[in-house]
mmCIF file of C-alpha atoms in Angstrom:
data_model
loop_
_atom_site.group_PDB
_atom_site.id
_atom_site.type_symbol
_atom_site.label_atom_id
_atom_site.label_comp_id
_atom_site.label_asym_id
_atom_site.label_seq_id
_atom_site.Cartn_x
_atom_site.Cartn_y
_atom_site.Cartn_z
ATOM 1 C CA MET K 567 61.883 61.359 -29.474
ATOM 2 C CA ALA K 568 62.414 58.015 -27.779
ATOM 3 C CA ARG K 569 65.639 58.935 -26.006
ATOM 4 C CA ASN K 570 67.705 62.003 -25.344
ATOM 5 C CA TRP K 571 71.149 62.350 -26.861
ATOM 6 C CA LYS K 572 73.053 61.427 -23.693
ATOM 7 C CA GLN K 573 71.171 58.154 -23.368
ATOM 8 C CA ILE K 574 71.887 57.371 -27.013
ATOM 9 C CA LEU K 575 75.557 58.186 -26.539
ATOM 10 C CA GLN K 576 75.833 55.942 -23.482
ATOM 11 C CA ARG K 577 74.093 53.058 -25.241
ATOM 12 C CA GLY K 578 76.729 53.136 -27.972
ATOM 13 C CA VAL K 579 76.170 54.071 -31.604
ATOM 14 C CA VAL K 580 77.954 54.563 -34.907
ATOM 15 C CA ILE K 581 79.136 58.159 -35.303
ATOM 16 C CA PRO K 582 80.804 58.766 -38.689
ATOM 17 C CA ALA K 583 83.442 61.491 -38.790
ATOM 18 C CA SER K 584 82.007 63.449 -41.695
ATOM 19 C CA PRO K 585 84.121 64.214 -44.771
ATOM 20 C CA LEU K 586 83.787 67.487 -46.669
ATOM 21 C CA ALA K 587 82.044 67.334 -50.071
ATOM 22 C CA LEU K 588 84.009 69.128 -52.790
ATOM 23 C CA ASP K 589 83.260 69.259 -56.507
ATOM 24 C CA GLU K 590 85.610 68.798 -59.476
ATOM 25 C CA ASN K 591 86.829 72.392 -59.040
ATOM 26 C CA ARG K 592 87.632 71.881 -55.365
ATOM 27 C CA ARG K 593 84.659 74.016 -54.323
ATOM 28 C CA PHE K 594 82.229 73.164 -51.548
ATOM 29 C CA ASP K 595 79.344 71.021 -52.804
ATOM 30 C CA PRO K 596 76.295 71.450 -50.504
ATOM 31 C CA ARG K 597 74.264 68.926 -52.518
ATOM 32 C CA GLY K 598 76.863 66.229 -51.970
ATOM 33 C CA GLN K 599 77.197 67.176 -48.321
ATOM 34 C CA ARG K 600 73.467 66.817 -47.739
ATOM 35 C CA ALA K 601 73.461 63.472 -49.518
ATOM 36 C CA LEU K 602 76.295 62.238 -47.332
ATOM 37 C CA TRP K 603 74.438 63.040 -44.115
ATOM 38 C CA HIS K 604 71.224 61.465 -45.442
ATOM 39 C CA TYR K 605 73.268 58.339 -46.199
ATOM 40 C CA TYR K 606 74.574 58.168 -42.639
ATOM 41 C CA SER K 607 71.102 58.553 -41.155
ATOM 42 C CA ASP K 608 69.495 55.972 -43.450
ATOM 43 C CA ALA K 609 72.375 53.567 -42.843
ATOM 44 C CA GLY K 610 71.506 53.593 -39.135
ATOM 45 C CA ALA K 611 74.176 55.856 -37.711
ATOM 46 C CA GLY K 612 73.299 57.259 -34.304
ATOM 47 C CA GLY K 613 75.150 60.529 -34.776
ATOM 48 C CA VAL K 614 77.431 62.545 -37.013
ATOM 49 C CA ALA K 615 80.631 64.442 -36.194
ATOM 50 C CA VAL K 616 81.272 67.604 -38.233
ATOM 51 C CA GLY K 617 84.313 69.864 -38.328
ATOM 52 C CA VAL K 618 86.644 67.080 -37.191
ATOM 53 C CA HIS K 619 89.890 65.758 -38.702
ATOM 54 C CA THR K 620 88.097 63.905 -41.501
ATOM 55 C CA THR K 621 86.234 67.120 -42.383
ATOM 56 C CA GLN K 622 89.655 68.799 -42.817
ATOM 57 C CA PHE K 623 90.917 71.358 -40.311
ATOM 58 C CA ALA K 624 91.521 73.789 -43.210
ATOM 59 C CA ILE K 625 87.796 74.674 -43.196
ATOM 60 C CA ARG K 626 88.775 77.092 -40.410
ATOM 61 C CA ASP K 627 91.243 78.986 -42.609
ATOM 62 C CA PRO K 628 89.804 82.486 -43.205
ATOM 63 C CA LYS K 629 90.601 82.035 -46.909
ATOM 64 C CA VAL K 630 88.378 78.941 -46.944
ATOM 65 C CA GLY K 631 85.743 80.135 -44.493
ATOM 66 C CA LEU K 632 83.696 76.935 -44.316
ATOM 67 C CA PHE K 633 83.521 76.203 -40.583
ATOM 68 C CA ARG K 634 80.403 78.262 -39.839
ATOM 69 C CA PRO K 635 78.609 77.516 -43.146
ATOM 70 C CA LEU K 636 79.181 73.792 -42.671
ATOM 71 C CA LEU K 637 77.809 73.795 -39.125
ATOM 72 C CA GLU K 638 74.849 75.892 -40.240
ATOM 73 C CA LEU K 639 74.077 73.440 -43.029
ATOM 74 C CA ALA K 640 74.420 70.574 -40.567
ATOM 75 C CA ARG K 641 71.843 72.128 -38.250
ATOM 76 C CA GLU K 642 69.395 72.475 -41.147
ATOM 77 C CA VAL K 643 69.908 68.923 -42.415
ATOM 78 C CA PHE K 644 69.992 67.273 -38.986
ATOM 79 C CA ASP K 645 66.754 69.025 -38.013
ATOM 80 C CA GLN K 646 65.143 67.625 -41.169
ATOM 81 C CA LEU K 647 66.511 64.144 -40.497
ATOM 82 C CA ASP K 648 65.437 64.136 -36.853
ATOM 83 C CA ALA K 649 61.859 64.796 -37.952
ATOM 84 C CA THR K 650 61.920 61.429 -39.739
ATOM 85 C CA ARG K 651 63.754 59.413 -37.066
ATOM 86 C CA THR K 652 62.573 57.644 -33.923
ATOM 87 C CA GLU K 653 65.475 59.193 -31.985
ATOM 88 C CA PRO K 654 67.689 62.192 -32.630
ATOM 89 C CA LEU K 655 71.112 62.123 -34.213
ATOM 90 C CA VAL K 656 73.849 62.852 -31.693
ATOM 91 C CA ARG K 657 75.435 66.038 -33.024
ATOM 92 C CA VAL K 658 79.169 66.360 -32.394
ATOM 93 C CA ALA K 659 81.209 69.361 -33.530
ATOM 94 C CA GLY K 660 84.970 69.398 -33.778
ATOM 95 C CA VAL K 661 86.564 72.063 -31.573
ATOM 96 C CA CYS K 662 90.226 72.952 -31.887
ATOM 97 C CA GLY K 663 92.810 75.697 -31.492
ATOM 98 C CA ARG K 664 94.145 77.466 -28.438
ATOM 99 C CA THR K 665 91.705 78.473 -25.728
ATOM 100 C CA GLU K 666 90.268 81.637 -27.271
ATOM 101 C CA GLN K 667 89.603 79.922 -30.587
ATOM 102 C CA ALA K 668 88.321 76.728 -28.982
ATOM 103 C CA VAL K 669 85.876 78.597 -26.747
ATOM 104 C CA ALA K 670 84.594 80.576 -29.738
ATOM 105 C CA GLU K 671 84.128 77.397 -31.813
ATOM 106 C CA ALA K 672 82.368 75.712 -28.895
ATOM 107 C CA ALA K 673 79.988 78.671 -28.539
ATOM 108 C CA LEU K 674 79.164 78.588 -32.245
ATOM 109 C CA ALA K 675 78.532 74.848 -32.140
ATOM 110 C CA ARG K 676 76.303 75.192 -29.073
ATOM 111 C CA ASP K 677 74.328 78.027 -30.650
ATOM 112 C CA LEU K 678 73.814 75.906 -33.778
ATOM 113 C CA GLY K 679 72.338 73.028 -31.816
ATOM 114 C CA PHE K 680 75.308 70.682 -31.458
ATOM 115 C CA HIS K 681 75.228 68.481 -28.384
ATOM 116 C CA ALA K 682 78.937 68.075 -27.661
ATOM 117 C CA GLY K 683 82.330 69.341 -28.740
ATOM 118 C CA LEU K 684 85.056 66.871 -29.746
ATOM 119 C CA LEU K 685 88.043 68.733 -28.345
ATOM 120 C CA SER K 686 91.364 68.402 -30.170
ATOM 121 C CA LEU K 687 94.408 69.387 -28.118
ATOM 122 C CA ALA K 688 96.836 69.437 -31.053
ATOM 123 C CA ALA K 689 97.318 73.210 -30.770
ATOM 124 C CA MET K 690 98.156 72.874 -27.056
ATOM 125 C CA ARG K 691 101.134 70.540 -27.372
ATOM 126 C CA ASP K 692 103.412 73.008 -25.533
ATOM 127 C CA ALA K 693 100.996 73.392 -22.595
ATOM 128 C CA SER K 694 101.507 71.981 -19.109
ATOM 129 C CA LEU K 695 99.141 69.413 -17.653
ATOM 130 C CA THR K 696 97.481 72.108 -15.553
ATOM 131 C CA GLN K 697 97.046 74.340 -18.603
ATOM 132 C CA LEU K 698 95.552 71.483 -20.628
ATOM 133 C CA VAL K 699 92.966 70.697 -17.997
ATOM 134 C CA ASP K 700 92.146 74.391 -17.559
ATOM 135 C CA HIS K 701 91.721 74.680 -21.333
ATOM 136 C CA CYS K 702 89.265 71.766 -21.264
ATOM 137 C CA ARG K 703 87.433 73.279 -18.300
ATOM 138 C CA LYS K 704 86.871 76.555 -20.135
ATOM 139 C CA VAL K 705 85.577 74.826 -23.252
ATOM 140 C CA GLY K 706 83.368 72.573 -21.128
ATOM 141 C CA GLU K 707 81.733 75.632 -19.591
ATOM 142 C CA VAL K 708 80.396 76.374 -23.090
ATOM 143 C CA ILE K 709 79.486 72.940 -24.489
ATOM 144 C CA PRO K 710 79.554 69.373 -23.097
ATOM 145 C CA LEU K 711 82.971 67.805 -23.661
ATOM 146 C CA PHE K 712 83.707 64.842 -25.903
ATOM 147 C CA GLY K 713 87.323 64.148 -24.928
ATOM 148 C CA PHE K 714 89.696 63.161 -27.703
ATOM 149 C CA TYR K 715 92.921 61.155 -27.639
ATOM 150 C CA LEU K 716 94.247 61.701 -31.177
ATOM 151 C CA GLN K 717 97.167 59.621 -32.371
ATOM 152 C CA PRO K 718 100.452 61.577 -32.677
ATOM 153 C CA ALA K 719 100.952 60.390 -36.291
ATOM 154 C CA VAL K 720 98.257 62.843 -37.436
ATOM 155 C CA GLY K 721 98.941 65.687 -35.043
ATOM 156 C CA GLY K 722 97.836 64.400 -31.660
ATOM 157 C CA VAL K 723 99.558 64.840 -28.318
ATOM 158 C CA VAL K 724 100.623 62.056 -25.946
ATOM 159 C CA LEU K 725 98.384 62.474 -22.883
ATOM 160 C CA PRO K 726 99.337 60.620 -19.675
ATOM 161 C CA TYR K 727 97.045 58.810 -17.263
ATOM 162 C CA LEU K 728 97.156 61.801 -14.913
ATOM 163 C CA PHE K 729 95.623 64.065 -17.585
ATOM 164 C CA TRP K 730 92.649 61.747 -18.048
ATOM 165 C CA ARG K 731 92.275 61.294 -14.297
ATOM 166 C CA GLN K 732 92.094 65.080 -13.849
ATOM 167 C CA LEU K 733 89.836 65.501 -16.873
ATOM 168 C CA ALA K 734 87.415 63.076 -15.221
ATOM 169 C CA GLU K 735 86.896 65.651 -12.471
ATOM 170 C CA LEU K 736 85.101 67.895 -14.975
ATOM 171 C CA GLU K 737 81.368 67.309 -14.705
ATOM 172 C CA THR K 738 80.959 68.564 -18.277
ATOM 173 C CA LEU K 739 82.794 65.515 -19.669
ATOM 174 C CA VAL K 740 80.215 63.243 -21.343
ATOM 175 C CA ALA K 741 82.304 60.975 -23.593
ATOM 176 C CA ILE K 742 85.817 60.234 -24.837
ATOM 177 C CA LYS K 743 86.987 59.227 -28.284
ATOM 178 C CA ILE K 744 89.986 56.980 -27.636
ATOM 179 C CA ALA K 745 92.149 57.127 -30.758
ATOM 180 C CA PRO K 746 95.862 56.920 -29.917
ATOM 181 C CA PHE K 747 96.263 53.718 -31.994
ATOM 182 C CA ASN K 748 98.135 52.405 -28.959
ATOM 183 C CA ARG K 749 97.053 49.724 -26.452
ATOM 184 C CA TYR K 750 98.941 51.215 -23.501
ATOM 185 C CA GLN K 751 97.473 54.675 -24.014
ATOM 186 C CA THR K 752 93.992 53.257 -24.537
ATOM 187 C CA LEU K 753 94.271 51.559 -21.146
ATOM 188 C CA ASP K 754 95.301 54.855 -19.533
ATOM 189 C CA VAL K 755 91.977 56.413 -20.521
ATOM 190 C CA VAL K 756 89.777 53.531 -19.401
ATOM 191 C CA ARG K 757 91.606 53.077 -16.098
ATOM 192 C CA ALA K 758 91.401 56.794 -15.338
ATOM 193 C CA MET K 759 87.628 56.771 -15.788
ATOM 194 C CA VAL K 760 87.314 53.720 -13.510
ATOM 195 C CA ASP K 761 89.540 55.242 -10.827
ATOM 196 C CA ALA K 762 87.535 58.484 -10.931
ATOM 197 C CA GLY K 763 84.216 56.673 -10.662
ATOM 198 C CA ARG K 764 83.035 58.218 -13.939
ATOM 199 C CA ASP K 765 80.854 55.358 -15.080
ATOM 200 C CA ASP K 766 78.666 57.932 -16.818
ATOM 201 C CA VAL K 767 81.338 58.897 -19.364
ATOM 202 C CA ALA K 768 80.663 57.041 -22.624
ATOM 203 C CA LEU K 769 83.776 55.451 -24.125
ATOM 204 C CA TYR K 770 84.098 55.430 -27.922
ATOM 205 C CA THR K 771 86.774 53.862 -30.052
ATOM 206 C CA GLY K 772 88.670 55.957 -32.527
ATOM 207 C CA ASN K 773 91.313 53.256 -32.880
ATOM 208 C CA ASP K 774 90.649 52.530 -36.545
ATOM 209 C CA ASP K 775 93.341 49.850 -36.440
ATOM 210 C CA ASN K 776 91.496 47.867 -33.756
ATOM 211 C CA ILE K 777 87.798 48.690 -34.050
ATOM 212 C CA VAL K 778 86.141 45.317 -33.499
ATOM 213 C CA VAL K 779 88.423 44.157 -30.679
ATOM 214 C CA ASP K 780 87.896 47.460 -28.858
ATOM 215 C CA LEU K 781 84.141 46.889 -29.017
ATOM 216 C CA LEU K 782 84.362 43.292 -27.748
ATOM 217 C CA THR K 783 86.860 43.773 -24.939
ATOM 218 C CA THR K 784 85.993 43.712 -21.242
ATOM 219 C CA TYR K 785 88.149 46.207 -19.357
ATOM 220 C CA ARG K 786 88.342 45.199 -15.689
ATOM 221 C CA PHE K 787 90.054 47.252 -12.988
ATOM 222 C CA ARG K 788 89.687 47.520 -9.228
ATOM 223 C CA ARG K 789 88.249 50.555 -7.475
ATOM 224 C CA ASN K 790 88.326 50.671 -3.684
ATOM 225 C CA GLY K 791 89.084 46.951 -3.667
ATOM 226 C CA SER K 792 86.140 45.949 -5.853
ATOM 227 C CA PRO K 793 86.263 44.952 -9.531
ATOM 228 C CA VAL K 794 84.797 47.431 -11.989
ATOM 229 C CA VAL K 795 84.057 46.538 -15.609
ATOM 230 C CA ARG K 796 83.974 49.082 -18.429
ATOM 231 C CA ARG K 797 83.377 48.712 -22.142
ATOM 232 C CA ILE K 798 83.911 50.809 -25.221
ATOM 233 C CA VAL K 799 80.326 51.072 -26.421
ATOM 234 C CA GLY K 800 80.537 52.703 -29.858
ATOM 235 C CA GLY K 801 82.794 54.398 -32.341
ATOM 236 C CA LEU K 802 83.425 57.885 -33.670
ATOM 237 C CA LEU K 803 85.520 56.995 -36.660
ATOM 238 C CA GLY K 804 86.798 58.206 -39.993
ATOM 239 C CA HIS K 805 86.619 54.580 -41.118
ATOM 240 C CA TRP K 806 82.886 54.587 -40.417
ATOM 241 C CA ALA K 807 82.424 57.567 -42.759
ATOM 242 C CA VAL K 808 82.382 54.914 -45.507
ATOM 243 C CA TRP K 809 80.655 51.515 -45.674
ATOM 244 C CA THR K 810 78.480 52.918 -42.886
ATOM 245 C CA LYS K 811 75.624 50.417 -43.281
ATOM 246 C CA LYS K 812 78.117 47.634 -42.601
ATOM 247 C CA ALA K 813 79.556 49.558 -39.638
ATOM 248 C CA VAL K 814 76.089 49.654 -38.072
ATOM 249 C CA GLU K 815 75.755 45.900 -38.574
ATOM 250 C CA ILE K 816 79.203 45.279 -37.059
ATOM 251 C CA LEU K 817 78.410 47.339 -33.959
ATOM 252 C CA ALA K 818 75.101 45.511 -33.543
ATOM 253 C CA ARG K 819 76.911 42.163 -33.732
ATOM 254 C CA CYS K 820 79.427 43.316 -31.118
ATOM 255 C CA HIS K 821 76.623 44.435 -28.807
ATOM 256 C CA GLN K 822 74.888 41.063 -29.267
ATOM 257 C CA VAL K 823 78.052 39.144 -28.366
ATOM 258 C CA VAL K 824 78.569 41.277 -25.266
ATOM 259 C CA ALA K 825 74.920 40.920 -24.198
ATOM 260 C CA SER K 826 75.072 37.119 -24.547
ATOM 261 C CA GLY K 827 77.614 36.933 -21.740
ATOM 262 C CA GLY K 828 79.442 34.129 -23.499
ATOM 263 C CA GLY K 829 82.817 33.873 -25.153
ATOM 264 C CA ILE K 830 83.847 35.744 -28.266
ATOM 265 C CA PRO K 831 83.107 33.645 -31.374
ATOM 266 C CA PRO K 832 86.223 32.999 -33.476
ATOM 267 C CA GLU K 833 84.563 34.540 -36.527
ATOM 268 C CA MET K 834 84.427 37.893 -34.710
ATOM 269 C CA LEU K 835 88.213 37.863 -34.370
ATOM 270 C CA THR K 836 88.492 37.071 -38.062
ATOM 271 C CA LEU K 837 86.144 39.976 -38.758
ATOM 272 C CA ALA K 838 88.400 42.197 -36.656
ATOM 273 C CA VAL K 839 91.370 41.379 -38.870
ATOM 274 C CA GLU K 840 89.363 41.961 -42.041
ATOM 275 C CA VAL K 841 88.220 45.400 -40.856
ATOM 276 C CA THR K 842 91.787 46.329 -39.928
ATOM 277 C CA ASP K 843 93.037 45.245 -43.343
ATOM 278 C CA MET K 844 90.414 47.434 -44.996
ATOM 279 C CA ASN K 845 91.472 50.315 -42.793
ATOM 280 C CA ALA K 846 95.112 49.933 -43.806
ATOM 281 C CA ALA K 847 94.116 50.683 -47.397
ATOM 282 C CA LEU K 848 91.605 53.361 -46.508
ATOM 283 C CA PHE K 849 93.914 55.248 -44.145
ATOM 284 C CA ASP K 850 97.090 54.753 -46.181
ATOM 285 C CA VAL K 851 99.105 53.131 -43.427
ATOM 286 C CA ALA K 852 101.882 52.335 -45.922
ATOM 287 C CA HIS K 853 102.581 56.068 -46.234
ATOM 288 C CA HIS K 854 102.102 57.027 -42.581
ATOM 289 C CA PHE K 855 98.452 58.066 -43.058
ATOM 290 C CA ARG K 856 99.264 60.740 -45.640
ATOM 291 C CA GLY K 857 96.297 59.733 -47.802
ATOM 292 C CA CYS K 858 93.816 58.957 -45.022
ATOM 293 C CA ILE K 859 91.285 61.691 -45.849
ATOM 294 C CA ALA K 860 91.684 61.250 -49.602
ATOM 295 C CA GLY K 861 91.104 57.513 -49.135
ATOM 296 C CA VAL K 862 87.761 58.142 -47.460
ATOM 297 C CA GLN K 863 86.820 60.618 -50.191
ATOM 298 C CA GLU K 864 87.805 58.119 -52.890
ATOM 299 C CA VAL K 865 85.468 55.405 -51.614
ATOM 300 C CA LEU K 866 82.571 57.889 -51.574
ATOM 301 C CA ARG K 867 83.530 59.088 -55.065
ATOM 302 C CA ARG K 868 83.461 55.517 -56.356
ATOM 303 C CA GLN K 869 79.994 55.140 -54.852
ATOM 304 C CA ARG K 870 79.042 58.376 -56.669
ATOM 305 C CA LEU K 871 78.027 60.100 -53.458
ATOM 306 C CA LEU K 872 80.835 62.650 -53.844
ATOM 307 C CA ARG K 873 81.846 64.285 -57.101
ATOM 308 C CA SER K 874 85.563 64.108 -56.366
ATOM 309 C CA ASN K 875 88.116 62.732 -53.918
ATOM 310 C CA TYR K 876 89.652 66.186 -53.599
ATOM 311 C CA CYS K 877 90.843 67.769 -50.377
ATOM 312 C CA LEU K 878 91.140 71.510 -49.784
ATOM 313 C CA ASP K 879 94.922 71.173 -49.950
ATOM 314 C CA PRO K 880 95.867 70.180 -53.536
ATOM 315 C CA GLU K 881 98.882 68.328 -52.116
ATOM 316 C CA GLU K 882 96.643 66.067 -50.044
ATOM 317 C CA THR K 883 95.859 63.220 -52.429
ATOM 318 C CA LEU K 884 95.838 59.454 -52.692
ATOM 319 C CA SER K 885 99.286 57.976 -52.227
ATOM 320 C CA PRO K 886 100.965 55.846 -54.899
ATOM 321 C CA GLY K 887 99.356 52.414 -54.845
ATOM 322 C CA GLN K 888 96.525 53.425 -52.498
ATOM 323 C CA ALA K 889 93.823 53.143 -55.161
ATOM 324 C CA GLU K 890 95.029 49.621 -55.956
ATOM 325 C CA GLU K 891 94.924 48.747 -52.249
ATOM 326 C CA LEU K 892 91.328 49.954 -52.100
ATOM 327 C CA ASP K 893 90.597 47.724 -55.106
ATOM 328 C CA ARG K 894 92.169 44.790 -53.263
ATOM 329 C CA VAL K 895 90.291 45.097 -49.979
ATOM 330 C CA THR K 896 86.881 45.797 -51.510
ATOM 331 C CA ALA K 897 87.287 42.685 -53.668
ATOM 332 C CA ALA K 898 88.588 40.609 -50.751
ATOM 333 C CA TYR K 899 85.828 41.576 -48.303
ATOM 334 C CA PRO K 900 82.603 42.176 -50.254
ATOM 335 C CA HIS K 901 80.588 41.474 -47.082
ATOM 336 C CA LEU K 902 82.039 44.686 -45.585
ATOM 337 C CA VAL K 903 81.082 46.934 -48.516
ATOM 338 C CA ASP K 904 77.678 48.632 -48.822
ATOM 339 C CA ASP K 905 77.777 49.631 -52.505
ATOM 340 C CA ASP K 906 74.387 48.015 -53.232
ATOM 341 C CA PHE K 907 72.722 49.931 -50.398
ATOM 342 C CA VAL K 908 74.195 53.215 -51.602
ATOM 343 C CA ALA K 909 73.227 52.551 -55.225
ATOM 344 C CA ALA K 910 69.641 51.824 -54.213
ATOM 345 C CA HIS K 911 69.193 55.142 -52.393
ATOM 346 C CA ARG K 912 71.772 57.507 -53.899
ATOM 347 C CA ASP K 913 69.442 59.307 -56.312
ATOM 348 C CA ARG K 914 67.008 60.117 -53.517
ATOM 349 C CA TRP K 915 69.803 61.420 -51.262
ATOM 350 C CA LEU K 916 71.127 63.609 -54.066
ATOM 351 C CA SER K 917 67.705 64.957 -55.071
#
């Protein structure tokens, strides 16, 4: 392989947050799941995140029992895909729960060949700052840490600058998904990494409401009296679980603009607004994100990659008017839709 996974992560790539493939009877559909991961690889994604929010946390419910089978299938498929690629997919596994559960999930992910654990702290909302950092330390002793600032609207916890500054002391921290959907809190994370001298921690946007601007922005702070510049280099996003070929093109354009050293072209700011408008429909902002997972599933259903837009919870569905909003944005921004690419390869992915 041309590069190891840490080098790929630090360069900045597209990492879709993988949905869960369910059939018309709400049962797990391995064929659709395989096709989805083949799509991401062929579209140019640099990694895949499995067992995360977009995959549905209910896979861990003993009555559902899909966490281990899904990670096992991922290992099988990713091994097959890596054999055809010039560089390996970065394999990220969602890790959640209180410490005992999180450590166990991290161990399973490590044993199944995952590179890093995206650590949700939603179950630790009553913990002190010291307890949170200790929790992260214990998980990081098992698998490299992909820190995660999840927006409170979907279960995240507000995490102050001091948390991120202390987290930076953990040598096992390799990356952070910054997804509070909040400019102030995004700055807390970047500044903490600068102050700690952790230039080796890859910064990824999870701010689906601000993807393109995050990728174009120069973050400049002072450390020991000298200016230090940091950038968000890639994205680990539920939004990038659909229209992934276009996401790869968008990231490449952002990297080209940054590498040029010039100003940001006005059309990139227009693109930023277009992507955010698409995300509003996809993530069901009008109903406080209630239909965000179903929205992702619906786009993949329309592309005939998934057999349904169902979630494990029958109550988790598209919101009223969300389908019409998806109609609107796909018609308004055809240059951000990859339906033709999917149609050209879908039969092979599903074979």
